[in-house]
Amino acid sequence: MAGEWGFQGEIAIRNTGTAAVTGWSLGFSFADGQTITSMWGGTPRQSGAAVTVTPASYTAVIPARGSVTLGFTAGKGATNSAPTDFTLDGGACATD
């Protein structure tokens, strides 16, 4: 449909450990052709379905038992399934 811009999403990265996490990198995949158009809290790089995010200066450290939040806008895909295959380099964390 003309005039449809896409969608907005949010990702929270929680540090479940007892030490701060620095130098993290988040990876995830879109299944239906979605494309990141802008992001705050990190810098995305997308190659096909695969997205890799490095932190902004203000999200570079995830405090012990704390979290950081990333937000983004994206272009719609075919059916817009939720992202999958989350990986986090740099520490023991969980994503929402």
PDB file of C-alpha atoms in Angstrom:
ATOM      1  CA  MET A   1       0.000   0.000   0.000  1.00  0.00           C
ATOM      2  CA  ALA A   2       1.248   3.471  -0.817  1.00  0.00           C
ATOM      3  CA  GLY A   3       2.144   5.558   2.196  1.00  0.00           C
ATOM      4  CA  GLU A   4       3.152   2.649   4.432  1.00  0.00           C
ATOM      5  CA  TRP A   5       6.506   3.490   6.000  1.00  0.00           C
ATOM      6  CA  GLY A   6       7.329   0.304   7.894  1.00  0.00           C
ATOM      7  CA  PHE A   7       7.600  -0.247  11.612  1.00  0.00           C
ATOM      8  CA  GLN A   8       9.469   0.702  14.770  1.00  0.00           C
ATOM      9  CA  GLY A   9      11.135  -1.726  17.161  1.00  0.00           C
ATOM     10  CA  GLU A  10      13.039  -1.807  20.412  1.00  0.00           C
ATOM     11  CA  ILE A  11      15.675  -4.225  21.709  1.00  0.00           C
ATOM     12  CA  ALA A  12      16.725  -4.354  25.369  1.00  0.00           C
ATOM     13  CA  ILE A  13      20.027  -6.035  26.193  1.00  0.00           C
ATOM     14  CA  ARG A  14      20.225  -7.164  29.817  1.00  0.00           C
ATOM     15  CA  ASN A  15      23.479  -7.966  31.576  1.00  0.00           C
ATOM     16  CA  THR A  16      22.711 -10.834  33.947  1.00  0.00           C
ATOM     17  CA  GLY A  17      26.283 -10.986  35.213  1.00  0.00           C
ATOM     18  CA  THR A  18      28.074  -9.343  38.124  1.00  0.00           C
ATOM     19  CA  ALA A  19      30.562  -7.344  36.015  1.00  0.00           C
ATOM     20  CA  ALA A  20      29.970  -4.597  33.447  1.00  0.00           C
ATOM     21  CA  VAL A  21      30.072  -5.577  29.760  1.00  0.00           C
ATOM     22  CA  THR A  22      32.021  -3.405  27.327  1.00  0.00           C
ATOM     23  CA  GLY A  23      32.832  -3.797  23.662  1.00  0.00           C
ATOM     24  CA  TRP A  24      29.669  -5.699  22.841  1.00  0.00           C
ATOM     25  CA  SER A  25      28.263  -6.506  19.404  1.00  0.00           C
ATOM     26  CA  LEU A  26      24.705  -7.722  18.800  1.00  0.00           C
ATOM     27  CA  GLY A  27      23.670  -9.889  15.876  1.00  0.00           C
ATOM     28  CA  PHE A  28      20.208 -10.926  14.702  1.00  0.00           C
ATOM     29  CA  SER A  29      18.369 -11.879  11.518  1.00  0.00           C
ATOM     30  CA  PHE A  30      15.192 -10.776   9.790  1.00  0.00           C
ATOM     31  CA  ALA A  31      13.262 -13.570   8.051  1.00  0.00           C
ATOM     32  CA  ASP A  32      11.055 -11.630   5.656  1.00  0.00           C
ATOM     33  CA  GLY A  33      13.180  -8.993   3.899  1.00  0.00           C
ATOM     34  CA  GLN A  34      12.886  -6.221   6.490  1.00  0.00           C
ATOM     35  CA  THR A  35      15.591  -3.537   6.360  1.00  0.00           C
ATOM     36  CA  ILE A  36      16.835  -1.234   9.119  1.00  0.00           C
ATOM     37  CA  THR A  37      16.373   2.408   8.062  1.00  0.00           C
ATOM     38  CA  SER A  38      17.581   4.140  11.240  1.00  0.00           C
ATOM     39  CA  MET A  39      18.737   3.202  14.726  1.00  0.00           C
ATOM     40  CA  TRP A  40      19.430   4.926  18.028  1.00  0.00           C
ATOM     41  CA  GLY A  41      21.576   3.431  20.757  1.00  0.00           C
ATOM     42  CA  GLY A  42      23.776   1.637  18.245  1.00  0.00           C
ATOM     43  CA  THR A  43      25.087   1.538  14.696  1.00  0.00           C
ATOM     44  CA  PRO A  44      23.618  -1.181  12.468  1.00  0.00           C
ATOM     45  CA  ARG A  45      25.231  -2.949   9.538  1.00  0.00           C
ATOM     46  CA  GLN A  46      22.947  -5.121   7.452  1.00  0.00           C
ATOM     47  CA  SER A  47      23.865  -7.701   4.825  1.00  0.00           C
ATOM     48  CA  GLY A  48      20.777  -9.431   3.483  1.00  0.00           C
ATOM     49  CA  ALA A  49      18.843 -10.747   6.465  1.00  0.00           C
ATOM     50  CA  ALA A  50      21.776 -10.485   8.903  1.00  0.00           C
ATOM     51  CA  VAL A  51      22.092  -7.381  11.095  1.00  0.00           C
ATOM     52  CA  THR A  52      25.091  -6.556  13.306  1.00  0.00           C
ATOM     53  CA  VAL A  53      24.886  -3.689  15.807  1.00  0.00           C
ATOM     54  CA  THR A  54      27.778  -1.976  17.573  1.00  0.00           C
ATOM     55  CA  PRO A  55      27.055   0.341  20.512  1.00  0.00           C
ATOM     56  CA  ALA A  56      26.751   4.109  20.551  1.00  0.00           C
ATOM     57  CA  SER A  57      28.987   5.886  23.042  1.00  0.00           C
ATOM     58  CA  TYR A  58      26.136   6.113  25.559  1.00  0.00           C
ATOM     59  CA  THR A  59      25.315   2.377  25.364  1.00  0.00           C
ATOM     60  CA  ALA A  60      28.896   1.069  25.164  1.00  0.00           C
ATOM     61  CA  VAL A  61      28.899  -0.154  28.768  1.00  0.00           C
ATOM     62  CA  ILE A  62      26.147  -2.440  30.033  1.00  0.00           C
ATOM     63  CA  PRO A  63      26.353  -2.231  33.825  1.00  0.00           C
ATOM     64  CA  ALA A  64      26.308  -5.321  36.004  1.00  0.00           C
ATOM     65  CA  ARG A  65      22.697  -6.466  36.405  1.00  0.00           C
ATOM     66  CA  GLY A  66      21.691  -3.522  34.176  1.00  0.00           C
ATOM     67  CA  SER A  67      20.567  -3.006  30.612  1.00  0.00           C
ATOM     68  CA  VAL A  68      20.751  -0.801  27.529  1.00  0.00           C
ATOM     69  CA  THR A  69      18.010  -0.199  24.989  1.00  0.00           C
ATOM     70  CA  LEU A  70      18.273   0.169  21.230  1.00  0.00           C
ATOM     71  CA  GLY A  71      15.508   1.511  19.038  1.00  0.00           C
ATOM     72  CA  PHE A  72      15.077   1.351  15.286  1.00  0.00           C
ATOM     73  CA  THR A  73      12.810   1.958  12.341  1.00  0.00           C
ATOM     74  CA  ALA A  74      12.695  -0.521   9.486  1.00  0.00           C
ATOM     75  CA  GLY A  75      11.150  -1.078   6.109  1.00  0.00           C
ATOM     76  CA  LYS A  76       8.487  -3.772   6.009  1.00  0.00           C
ATOM     77  CA  GLY A  77       9.113  -7.224   4.675  1.00  0.00           C
ATOM     78  CA  ALA A  78       6.798  -9.836   3.206  1.00  0.00           C
ATOM     79  CA  THR A  79       5.116 -10.937   6.468  1.00  0.00           C
ATOM     80  CA  ASN A  80       7.202  -9.188   9.182  1.00  0.00           C
ATOM     81  CA  SER A  81       8.105 -12.053  11.463  1.00  0.00           C
ATOM     82  CA  ALA A  82      10.018 -11.074  14.609  1.00  0.00           C
ATOM     83  CA  PRO A  83      13.838 -11.098  14.343  1.00  0.00           C
ATOM     84  CA  THR A  84      15.589 -14.346  15.261  1.00  0.00           C
ATOM     85  CA  ASP A  85      19.055 -15.818  15.816  1.00  0.00           C
ATOM     86  CA  PHE A  86      20.164 -13.272  18.424  1.00  0.00           C
ATOM     87  CA  THR A  87      23.842 -13.443  19.393  1.00  0.00           C
ATOM     88  CA  LEU A  88      25.810 -11.173  21.710  1.00  0.00           C
ATOM     89  CA  ASP A  89      29.583 -10.926  21.658  1.00  0.00           C
ATOM     90  CA  GLY A  90      31.125  -9.394  24.744  1.00  0.00           C
ATOM     91  CA  GLY A  91      29.323 -10.928  27.699  1.00  0.00           C
ATOM     92  CA  ALA A  92      26.590 -13.018  29.223  1.00  0.00           C
ATOM     93  CA  CYS A  93      23.424 -11.130  28.405  1.00  0.00           C
ATOM     94  CA  ALA A  94      19.842 -11.737  27.363  1.00  0.00           C
ATOM     95  CA  THR A  95      17.845  -9.821  24.738  1.00  0.00           C
ATOM     96  CA  ASP A  96      14.145  -8.958  24.553  1.00  0.00           C
TER      97      ASP A  96
END
